[in-house]
Every structure is written in structure tokens, then in C-alpha cells.
CSV table of C-alpha atoms in Angstrom, one decimal:
chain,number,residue,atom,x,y,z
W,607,UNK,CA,7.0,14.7,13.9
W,608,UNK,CA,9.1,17.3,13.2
W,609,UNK,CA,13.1,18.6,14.5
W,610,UNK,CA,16.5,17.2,13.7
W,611,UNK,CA,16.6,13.4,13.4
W,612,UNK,CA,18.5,12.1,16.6
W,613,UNK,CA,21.0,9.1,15.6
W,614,UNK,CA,22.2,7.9,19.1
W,615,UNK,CA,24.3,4.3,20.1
W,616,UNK,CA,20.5,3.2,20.3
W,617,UNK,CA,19.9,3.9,16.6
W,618,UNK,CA,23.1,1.9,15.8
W,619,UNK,CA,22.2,-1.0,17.9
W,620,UNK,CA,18.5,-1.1,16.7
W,621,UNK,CA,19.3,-1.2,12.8
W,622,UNK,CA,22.3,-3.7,13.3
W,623,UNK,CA,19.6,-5.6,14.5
W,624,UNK,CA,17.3,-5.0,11.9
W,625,UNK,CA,19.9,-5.9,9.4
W,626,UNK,CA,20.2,-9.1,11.1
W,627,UNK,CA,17.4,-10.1,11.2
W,628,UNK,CA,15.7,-9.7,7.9
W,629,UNK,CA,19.1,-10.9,6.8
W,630,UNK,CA,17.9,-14.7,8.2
W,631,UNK,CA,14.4,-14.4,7.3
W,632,UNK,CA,15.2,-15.6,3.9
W,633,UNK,CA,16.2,-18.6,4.9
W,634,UNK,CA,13.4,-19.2,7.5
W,635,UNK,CA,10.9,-18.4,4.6
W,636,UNK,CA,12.4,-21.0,2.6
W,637,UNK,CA,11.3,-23.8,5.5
W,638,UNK,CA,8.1,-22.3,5.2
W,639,UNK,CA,7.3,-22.2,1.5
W,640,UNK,CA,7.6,-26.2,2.1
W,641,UNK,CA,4.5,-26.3,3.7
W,642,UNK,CA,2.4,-23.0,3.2
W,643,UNK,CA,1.7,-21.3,-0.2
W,644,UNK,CA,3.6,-17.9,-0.4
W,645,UNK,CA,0.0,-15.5,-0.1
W,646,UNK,CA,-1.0,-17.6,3.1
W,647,UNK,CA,2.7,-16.9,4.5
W,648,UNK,CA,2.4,-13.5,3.8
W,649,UNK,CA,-1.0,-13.1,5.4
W,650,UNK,CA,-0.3,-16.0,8.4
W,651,UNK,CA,3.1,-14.0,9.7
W,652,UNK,CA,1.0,-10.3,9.1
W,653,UNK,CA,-2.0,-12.0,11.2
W,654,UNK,CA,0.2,-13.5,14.1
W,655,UNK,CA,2.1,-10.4,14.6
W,656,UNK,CA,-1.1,-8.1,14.6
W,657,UNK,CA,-2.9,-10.7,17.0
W,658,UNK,CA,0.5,-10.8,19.5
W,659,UNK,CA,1.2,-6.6,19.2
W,660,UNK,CA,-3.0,-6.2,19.7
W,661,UNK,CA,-2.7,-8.1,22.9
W,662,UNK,CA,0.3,-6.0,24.3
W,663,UNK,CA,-1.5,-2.4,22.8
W,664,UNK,CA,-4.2,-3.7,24.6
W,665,UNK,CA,-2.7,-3.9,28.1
W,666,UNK,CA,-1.6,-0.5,27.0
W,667,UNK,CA,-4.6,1.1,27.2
W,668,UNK,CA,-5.2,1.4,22.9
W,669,UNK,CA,-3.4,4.3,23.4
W,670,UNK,CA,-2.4,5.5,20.1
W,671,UNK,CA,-2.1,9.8,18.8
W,672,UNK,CA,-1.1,12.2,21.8
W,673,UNK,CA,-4.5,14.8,20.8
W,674,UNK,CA,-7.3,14.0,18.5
W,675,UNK,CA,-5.8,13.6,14.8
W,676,UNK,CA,-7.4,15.5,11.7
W,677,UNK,CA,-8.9,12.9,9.3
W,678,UNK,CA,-5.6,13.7,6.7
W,679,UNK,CA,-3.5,11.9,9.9
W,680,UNK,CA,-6.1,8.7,9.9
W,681,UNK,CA,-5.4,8.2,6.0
W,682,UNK,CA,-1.9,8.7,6.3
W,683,UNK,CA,-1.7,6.1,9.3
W,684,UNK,CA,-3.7,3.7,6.3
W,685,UNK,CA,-1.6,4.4,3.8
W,686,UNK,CA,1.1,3.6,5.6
W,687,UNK,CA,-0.1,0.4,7.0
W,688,UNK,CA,-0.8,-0.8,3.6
W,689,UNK,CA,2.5,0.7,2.0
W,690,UNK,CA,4.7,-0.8,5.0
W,691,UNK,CA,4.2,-4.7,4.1
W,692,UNK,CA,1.0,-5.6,2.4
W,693,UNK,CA,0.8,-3.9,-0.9
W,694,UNK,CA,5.3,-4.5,-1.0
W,695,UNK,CA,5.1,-8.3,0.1
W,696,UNK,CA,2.5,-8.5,-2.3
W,697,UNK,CA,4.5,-7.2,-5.5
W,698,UNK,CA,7.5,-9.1,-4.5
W,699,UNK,CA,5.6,-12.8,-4.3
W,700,UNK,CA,4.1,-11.5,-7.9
W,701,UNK,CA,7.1,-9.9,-9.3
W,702,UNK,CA,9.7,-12.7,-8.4
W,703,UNK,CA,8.0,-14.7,-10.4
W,704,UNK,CA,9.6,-13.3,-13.6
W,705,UNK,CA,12.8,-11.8,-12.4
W,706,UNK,CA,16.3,-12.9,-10.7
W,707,UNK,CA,16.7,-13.1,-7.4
W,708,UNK,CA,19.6,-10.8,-7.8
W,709,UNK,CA,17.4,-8.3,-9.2
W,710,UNK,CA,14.9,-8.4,-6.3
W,711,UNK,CA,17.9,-7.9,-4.2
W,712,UNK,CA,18.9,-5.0,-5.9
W,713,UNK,CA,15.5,-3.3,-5.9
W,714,UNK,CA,15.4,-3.9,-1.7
W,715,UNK,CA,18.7,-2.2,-1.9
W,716,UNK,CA,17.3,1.0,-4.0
W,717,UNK,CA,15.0,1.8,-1.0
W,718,UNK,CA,17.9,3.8,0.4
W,719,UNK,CA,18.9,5.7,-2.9
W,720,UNK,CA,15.0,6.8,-3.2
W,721,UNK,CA,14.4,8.0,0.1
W,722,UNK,CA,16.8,10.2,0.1
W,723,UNK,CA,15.7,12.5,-2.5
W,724,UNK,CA,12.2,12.4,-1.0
W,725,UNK,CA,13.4,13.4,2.8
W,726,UNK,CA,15.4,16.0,1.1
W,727,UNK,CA,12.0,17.9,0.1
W,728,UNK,CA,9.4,16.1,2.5
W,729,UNK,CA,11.2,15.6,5.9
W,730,UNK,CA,13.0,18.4,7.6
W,731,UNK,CA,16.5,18.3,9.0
W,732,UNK,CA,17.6,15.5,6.3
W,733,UNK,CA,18.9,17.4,3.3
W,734,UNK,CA,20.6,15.9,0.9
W,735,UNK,CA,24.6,17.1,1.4
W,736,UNK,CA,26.7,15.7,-1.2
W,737,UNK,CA,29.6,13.6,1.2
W,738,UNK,CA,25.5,12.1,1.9
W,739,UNK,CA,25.0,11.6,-1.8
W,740,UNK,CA,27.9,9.9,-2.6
W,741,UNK,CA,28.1,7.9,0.9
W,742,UNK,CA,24.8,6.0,-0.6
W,743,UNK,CA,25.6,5.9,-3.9
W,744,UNK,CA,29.1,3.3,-2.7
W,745,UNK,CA,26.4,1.3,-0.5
W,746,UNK,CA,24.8,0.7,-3.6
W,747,UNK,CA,27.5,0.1,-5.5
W,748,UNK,CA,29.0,-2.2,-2.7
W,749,UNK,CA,25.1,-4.2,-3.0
W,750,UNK,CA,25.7,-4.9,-6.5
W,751,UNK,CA,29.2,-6.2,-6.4
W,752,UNK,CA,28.0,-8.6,-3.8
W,753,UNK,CA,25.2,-9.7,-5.7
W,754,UNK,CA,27.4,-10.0,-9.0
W,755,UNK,CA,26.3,-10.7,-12.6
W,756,UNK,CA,22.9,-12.1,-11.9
W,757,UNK,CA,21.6,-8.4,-10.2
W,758,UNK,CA,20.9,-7.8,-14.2
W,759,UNK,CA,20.6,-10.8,-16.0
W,760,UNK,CA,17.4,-11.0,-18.5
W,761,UNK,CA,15.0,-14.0,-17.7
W,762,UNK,CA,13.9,-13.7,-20.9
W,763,UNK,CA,10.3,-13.9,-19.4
W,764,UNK,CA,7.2,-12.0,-21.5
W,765,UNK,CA,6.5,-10.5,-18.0
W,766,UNK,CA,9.7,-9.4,-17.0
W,767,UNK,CA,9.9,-5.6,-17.5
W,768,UNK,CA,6.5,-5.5,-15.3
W,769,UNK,CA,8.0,-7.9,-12.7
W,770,UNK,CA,11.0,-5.8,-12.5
W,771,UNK,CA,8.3,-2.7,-12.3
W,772,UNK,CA,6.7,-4.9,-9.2
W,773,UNK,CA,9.8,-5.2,-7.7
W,774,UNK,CA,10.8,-1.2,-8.1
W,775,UNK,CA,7.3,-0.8,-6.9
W,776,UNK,CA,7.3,-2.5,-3.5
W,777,UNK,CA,11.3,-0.8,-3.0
W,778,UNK,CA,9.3,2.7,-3.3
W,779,UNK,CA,6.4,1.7,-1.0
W,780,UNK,CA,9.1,1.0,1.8
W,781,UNK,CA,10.9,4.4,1.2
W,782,UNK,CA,7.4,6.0,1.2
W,783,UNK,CA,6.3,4.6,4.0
W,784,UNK,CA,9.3,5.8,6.4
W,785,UNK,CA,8.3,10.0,5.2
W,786,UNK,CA,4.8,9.2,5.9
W,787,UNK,CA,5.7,7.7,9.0
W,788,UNK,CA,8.3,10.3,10.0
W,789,UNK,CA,5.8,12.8,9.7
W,790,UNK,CA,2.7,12.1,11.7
W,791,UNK,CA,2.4,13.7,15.0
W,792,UNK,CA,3.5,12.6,18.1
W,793,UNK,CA,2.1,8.8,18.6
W,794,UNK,CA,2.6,5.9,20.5
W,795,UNK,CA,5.1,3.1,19.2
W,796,UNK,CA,3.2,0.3,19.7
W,797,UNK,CA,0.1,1.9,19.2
W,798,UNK,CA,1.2,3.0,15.3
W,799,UNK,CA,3.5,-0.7,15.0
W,800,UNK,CA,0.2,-2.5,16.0
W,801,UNK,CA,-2.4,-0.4,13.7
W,802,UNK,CA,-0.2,-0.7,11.0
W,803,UNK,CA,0.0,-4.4,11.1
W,804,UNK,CA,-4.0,-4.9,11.3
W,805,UNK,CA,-4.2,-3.1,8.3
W,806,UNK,CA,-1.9,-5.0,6.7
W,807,UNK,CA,-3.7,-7.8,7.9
W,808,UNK,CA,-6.9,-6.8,6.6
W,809,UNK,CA,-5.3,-6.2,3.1
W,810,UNK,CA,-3.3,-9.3,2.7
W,811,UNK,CA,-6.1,-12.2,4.0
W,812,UNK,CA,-8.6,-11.1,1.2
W,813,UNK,CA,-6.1,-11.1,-1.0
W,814,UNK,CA,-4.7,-14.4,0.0
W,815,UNK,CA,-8.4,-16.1,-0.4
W,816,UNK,CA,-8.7,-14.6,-3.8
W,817,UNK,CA,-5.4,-15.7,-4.7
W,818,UNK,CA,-4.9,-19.5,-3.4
W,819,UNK,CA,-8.1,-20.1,-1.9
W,820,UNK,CA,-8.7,-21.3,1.7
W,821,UNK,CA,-5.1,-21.8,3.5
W,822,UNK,CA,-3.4,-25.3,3.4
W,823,UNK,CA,-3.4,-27.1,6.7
W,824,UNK,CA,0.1,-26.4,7.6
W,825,UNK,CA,1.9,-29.5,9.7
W,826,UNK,CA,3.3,-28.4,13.4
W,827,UNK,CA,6.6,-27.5,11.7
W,828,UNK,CA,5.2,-25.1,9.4
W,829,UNK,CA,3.1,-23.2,11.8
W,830,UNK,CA,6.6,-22.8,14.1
W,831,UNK,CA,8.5,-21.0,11.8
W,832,UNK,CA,5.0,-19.1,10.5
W,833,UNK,CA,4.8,-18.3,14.5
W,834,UNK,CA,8.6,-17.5,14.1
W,835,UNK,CA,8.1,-15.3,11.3
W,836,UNK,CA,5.7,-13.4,12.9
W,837,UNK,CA,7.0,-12.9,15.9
W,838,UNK,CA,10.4,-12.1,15.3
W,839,UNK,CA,10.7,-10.5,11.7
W,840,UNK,CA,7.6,-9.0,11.5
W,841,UNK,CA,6.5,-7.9,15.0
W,842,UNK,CA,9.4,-7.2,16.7
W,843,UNK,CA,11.0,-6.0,13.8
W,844,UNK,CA,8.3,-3.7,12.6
W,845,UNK,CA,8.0,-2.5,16.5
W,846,UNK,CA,11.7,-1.5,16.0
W,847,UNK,CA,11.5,0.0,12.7
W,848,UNK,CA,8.6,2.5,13.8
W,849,UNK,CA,11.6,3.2,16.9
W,850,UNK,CA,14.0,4.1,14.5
W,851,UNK,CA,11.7,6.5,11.9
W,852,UNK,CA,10.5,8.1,14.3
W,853,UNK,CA,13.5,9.2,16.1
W,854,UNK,CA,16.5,8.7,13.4
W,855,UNK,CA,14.4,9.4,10.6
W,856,UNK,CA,13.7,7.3,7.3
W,857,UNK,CA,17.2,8.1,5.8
W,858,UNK,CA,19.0,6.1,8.4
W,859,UNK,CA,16.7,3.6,8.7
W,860,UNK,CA,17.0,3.1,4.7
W,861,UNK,CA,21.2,1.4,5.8
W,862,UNK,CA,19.6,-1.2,7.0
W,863,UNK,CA,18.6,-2.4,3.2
W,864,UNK,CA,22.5,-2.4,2.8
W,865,UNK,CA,22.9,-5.1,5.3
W,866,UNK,CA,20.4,-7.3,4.4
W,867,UNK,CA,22.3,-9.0,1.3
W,868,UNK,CA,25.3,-9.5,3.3
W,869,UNK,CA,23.8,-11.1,6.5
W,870,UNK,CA,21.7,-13.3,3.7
W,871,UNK,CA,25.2,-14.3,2.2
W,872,UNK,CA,26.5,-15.0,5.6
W,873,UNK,CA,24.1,-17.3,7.2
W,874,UNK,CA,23.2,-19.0,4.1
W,875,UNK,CA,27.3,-20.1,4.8
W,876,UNK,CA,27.6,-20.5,7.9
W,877,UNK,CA,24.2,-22.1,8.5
W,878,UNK,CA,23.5,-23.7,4.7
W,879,UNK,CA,26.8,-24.5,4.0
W,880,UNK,CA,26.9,-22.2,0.8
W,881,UNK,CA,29.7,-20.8,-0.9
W,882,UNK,CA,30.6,-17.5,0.1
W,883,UNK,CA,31.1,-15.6,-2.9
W,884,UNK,CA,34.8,-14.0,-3.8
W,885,UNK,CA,33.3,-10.3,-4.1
W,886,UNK,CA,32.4,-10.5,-0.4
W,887,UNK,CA,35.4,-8.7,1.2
W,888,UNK,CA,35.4,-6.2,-1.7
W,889,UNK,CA,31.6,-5.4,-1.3
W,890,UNK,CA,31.8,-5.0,2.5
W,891,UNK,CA,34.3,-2.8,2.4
W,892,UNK,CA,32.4,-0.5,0.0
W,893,UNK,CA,29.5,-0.8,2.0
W,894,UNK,CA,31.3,0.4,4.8
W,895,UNK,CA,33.3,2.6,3.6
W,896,UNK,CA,29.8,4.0,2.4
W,897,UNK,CA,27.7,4.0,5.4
W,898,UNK,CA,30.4,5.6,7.3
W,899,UNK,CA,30.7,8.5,5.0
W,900,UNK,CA,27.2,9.2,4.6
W,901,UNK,CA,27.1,9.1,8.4
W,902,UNK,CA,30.3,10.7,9.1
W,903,UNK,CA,28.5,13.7,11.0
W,904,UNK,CA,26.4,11.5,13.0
W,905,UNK,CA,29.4,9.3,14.0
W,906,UNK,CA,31.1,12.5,15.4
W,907,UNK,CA,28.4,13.9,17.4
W,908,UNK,CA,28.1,10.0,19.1
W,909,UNK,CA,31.9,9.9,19.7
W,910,UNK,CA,32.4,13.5,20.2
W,911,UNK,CA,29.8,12.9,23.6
W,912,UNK,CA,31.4,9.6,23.9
């Protein structure tokens, strides 16, 4: 796909929702981990949501690419598939392991800062301006306040420079993902959200056996929230971010990682009954003030037609 990315009220209310959503997921995986090991959660959600989004593609038709794609387009459409949640989900449960949790957090939040050197050259109509530059750069910086002392603390673990590495890793296969994604010809949503799940699928179930060996026999709590998981964060979700690449473009998409932390901090209050921290007020306003200045141009085309 190629042409100006087109940010409408749609593309707003779509990554709000994203935000959202994967903003609560942490505390739904947390249920989950009681009951399932974290390579069979992985591969259980993936596997769900592929089975649910193959039954609607089905009904579809299978219709997928517009014309007949070149064999480049078929590897792309892999690559993606595996860079979108298998290969990331897999560095993550790997990586965590020898890192902070405010240092995962972080590394989700770089997704936005490293697309947006690689639209600049790979997807056309998103240059980097500098009010865009900057704009990010405060999202980030708003990220880190939120997340506080811990987003660098040293484990002290023999593995934690490559854990960090894993985490970096899986932040880059998200922001490569969304260019590969942007630019594939024209394709049907559910079509590319449904292949891209069975590949991720196919990647993470292997992996899973190898791993942890045959799956634990989950109790009928644990396969609600896996059934949850898949159907909410993963299917839906994923369905929505293909929606917003292809028409916004990766860059946009990339403010949802900003939201995340904060709707994590939030319900983890208001549902968990944690503290909210002190820097909260300070780092929403510099994520904000951040997303709105590296939007600024898209917010005056919406209001200017409003």
C-alpha cells in the first residue's frame, strides 16, 4: 500500500482501544500464569484466535490479496506473521527472565521511537519532521517517568545484557512488522489478521512442546481467560491493528505503546487495589502533551473538517 496515511476520528477511536486493551491484558495474563506455563499461554491465546478469525475468513470466502502476489509478497506476509507475535512473545517470556519489569516496559515503549526512523526511509508519506521528532521523543520521556527508577535498575543477573537484547529485540520485530505490513498491496483485513495468526500459530506450538513439553491440563478457569486472551487481545486486537497500519500507517499505530503503561497503572488501581504512583499526573501530561505535538497536523485536518 502506498499514498498518504489517513488518520481519521476512526483512527483515534481504534488505537484508544488498542491502548486499552493491551493495557488490561497484563493483569488477565497474571490469572493465567496460575494455571498454564507461559510458552502454552502464548501458543493457547495465538491458537484460539487463529481457530475463531479462520472460521470468520472462512465464511469470507478465504479471500485474502486483490490480484495474484509475486512470491517476494508471500514471504513478506511470513515474515510478518512471525515478526507480529510469535518470535516478540517469545523473546519477552525468555528475556523477562533476567530483566525488570520496568525495563520490559520501556523496551515496548521504544517501538514508537524505532519506527519512526524506518517509515522515514521505507514508507512513503511519513517523513520524519522535527515538531514529529520531538513529539515522540516527550512520549518516551513521559514512559519513563511513569515507570520510575526501576526502568534501569541492574538485576545483577549473568544473562542480563542478552535479556535486555531479547527485550530490544521483540520492541523491533513490532516496529518492523507495521512497514512490512504497511507495504504489501492491497489485501483483505481479515484475510492478512487471520494468516498472520496461523503463522504465528505454527511457530509458537513447536516451540511450546520443545520448551515445556505437552501443555498442563488447564482447570475451567484457566481456559476462560486463555479463551479471553485470545479472543479479545489477540484476535480482535490484532484485527484492529492490521485496520489501523494499513490506513494510518505504522507511525500512528506505534502511540498506542505510549498508552499501554498508563492503562496497566490504572487498572492495576482501580481493579488491584495498587498504589498509583506519584509521577502519574506528571507523566500523562508529557505523554500528551507529546502525542498531540507529534500529531498536531493530523489533529487539524480532523477538526479543520469537523
Amino acid at each position: 500500500m502506498t499514498g498518504t496515511p489517513q488518520i481519521t476520528a476512526r483512527s483515534w477511536l481504534m488505537v484508544a482501544i488498542l491502548g486499552f486493551t493491551w493495557g488490561g491484558t497484563f493483569l488477565v495474563t497474571e490469572i493465567a500464569l496460575e494455571g498454564m506455563t507461559p510458552f502454552w499461554l502464548a501458543a493457547g491465546r495465538i491458537v484460539f484466535a487463529a481457530t475463531l478469525m479462520t472460521a470468520v475468513w472462512g465464511a469470507r470466502g478465504f479471500r485474502l490479496f486483490d490480484t495474484p502476489p509475486v512470491r517476494s509478497v508471500w514471504t513478506g506476509t511470513l515474515a510478518i506473521g512471525a515478526l507480529s507475535s510469535a518470535i516478540p512473545f517469545m523473546l519477552l517470556a525468555w528475556g523477562q527472565q533476567f530483566v525488570t519489569s520496568g525495563f520490559a516496559g520501556v523496551s515496548m515503549a521504544s517501538v514508537a521511537l524505532i519506527v519512526l526512523p524506518l517509515a522515514h526511509f521505507l514508507v512513503p508519506g511519513e517523513r520524519i519532521t522535527p515538531r514529529k521528532a520531538v513529539g515522540f521523543l516527550i512520549g518516551f520521556l513521559g514512559v519513563c517517568v511513569l515507570i520510575g527508577g526501576q526502568a534501569f535498575e541492574t538485576t545483577g543477573a549473568t544473562l542480563e545484557p542478552f535479556g535486555r537484547a531479547a527485550c530490544i529485540g521483540a520492541a523491533s520485530c513490532y516496529a518492523v512488522s507495521g512497514i512490512l505490513m504497511r507495504r504489501l498491496p492491497p489485501v483483505d483485513t481479515i484475510g492478512l489478521s487471520t494468516v498472520l495468526l496461523l503463522v504465528g500459530a505454527a511457530i509458537t506450538v513447536p516451540v511450546a512442546l520443545v520448551n515445556e513439553g505437552l501443555p498442563p491440563l488447564p482447570d475451567q478457569k484457566t481456559l476462560f481467560v486463555i479463551a479471553m486472551l485470545g479472543l479479545i487481545p489477540t484476535a480482535a486486537a490484532n484485527l484492529l491493528r492490521v485496520l489501523v497500519v494499513r490506513t494510518a500507517g505504522p507511525v500512528f499505530m506505534s502511540l498506542t505503546n505510549y498508552q499501554v503503561p498508563v492503562w496497566s497503572v490504572v487498572l492495576g488501581a482501580l481493579l488491584l487495589a495498587e498504589p498509583l504512583p506519584p509521577s502519574l499526573l506528571l507523566a500523562m501530561i508529557l505523554i500528551l502533551s507529546g502525542l498531540g505535538l507529534s500529531q498536531y497536523g493530523a489533529f487539524r485536518r480532523l477538526f479543520g473538517k469537523a
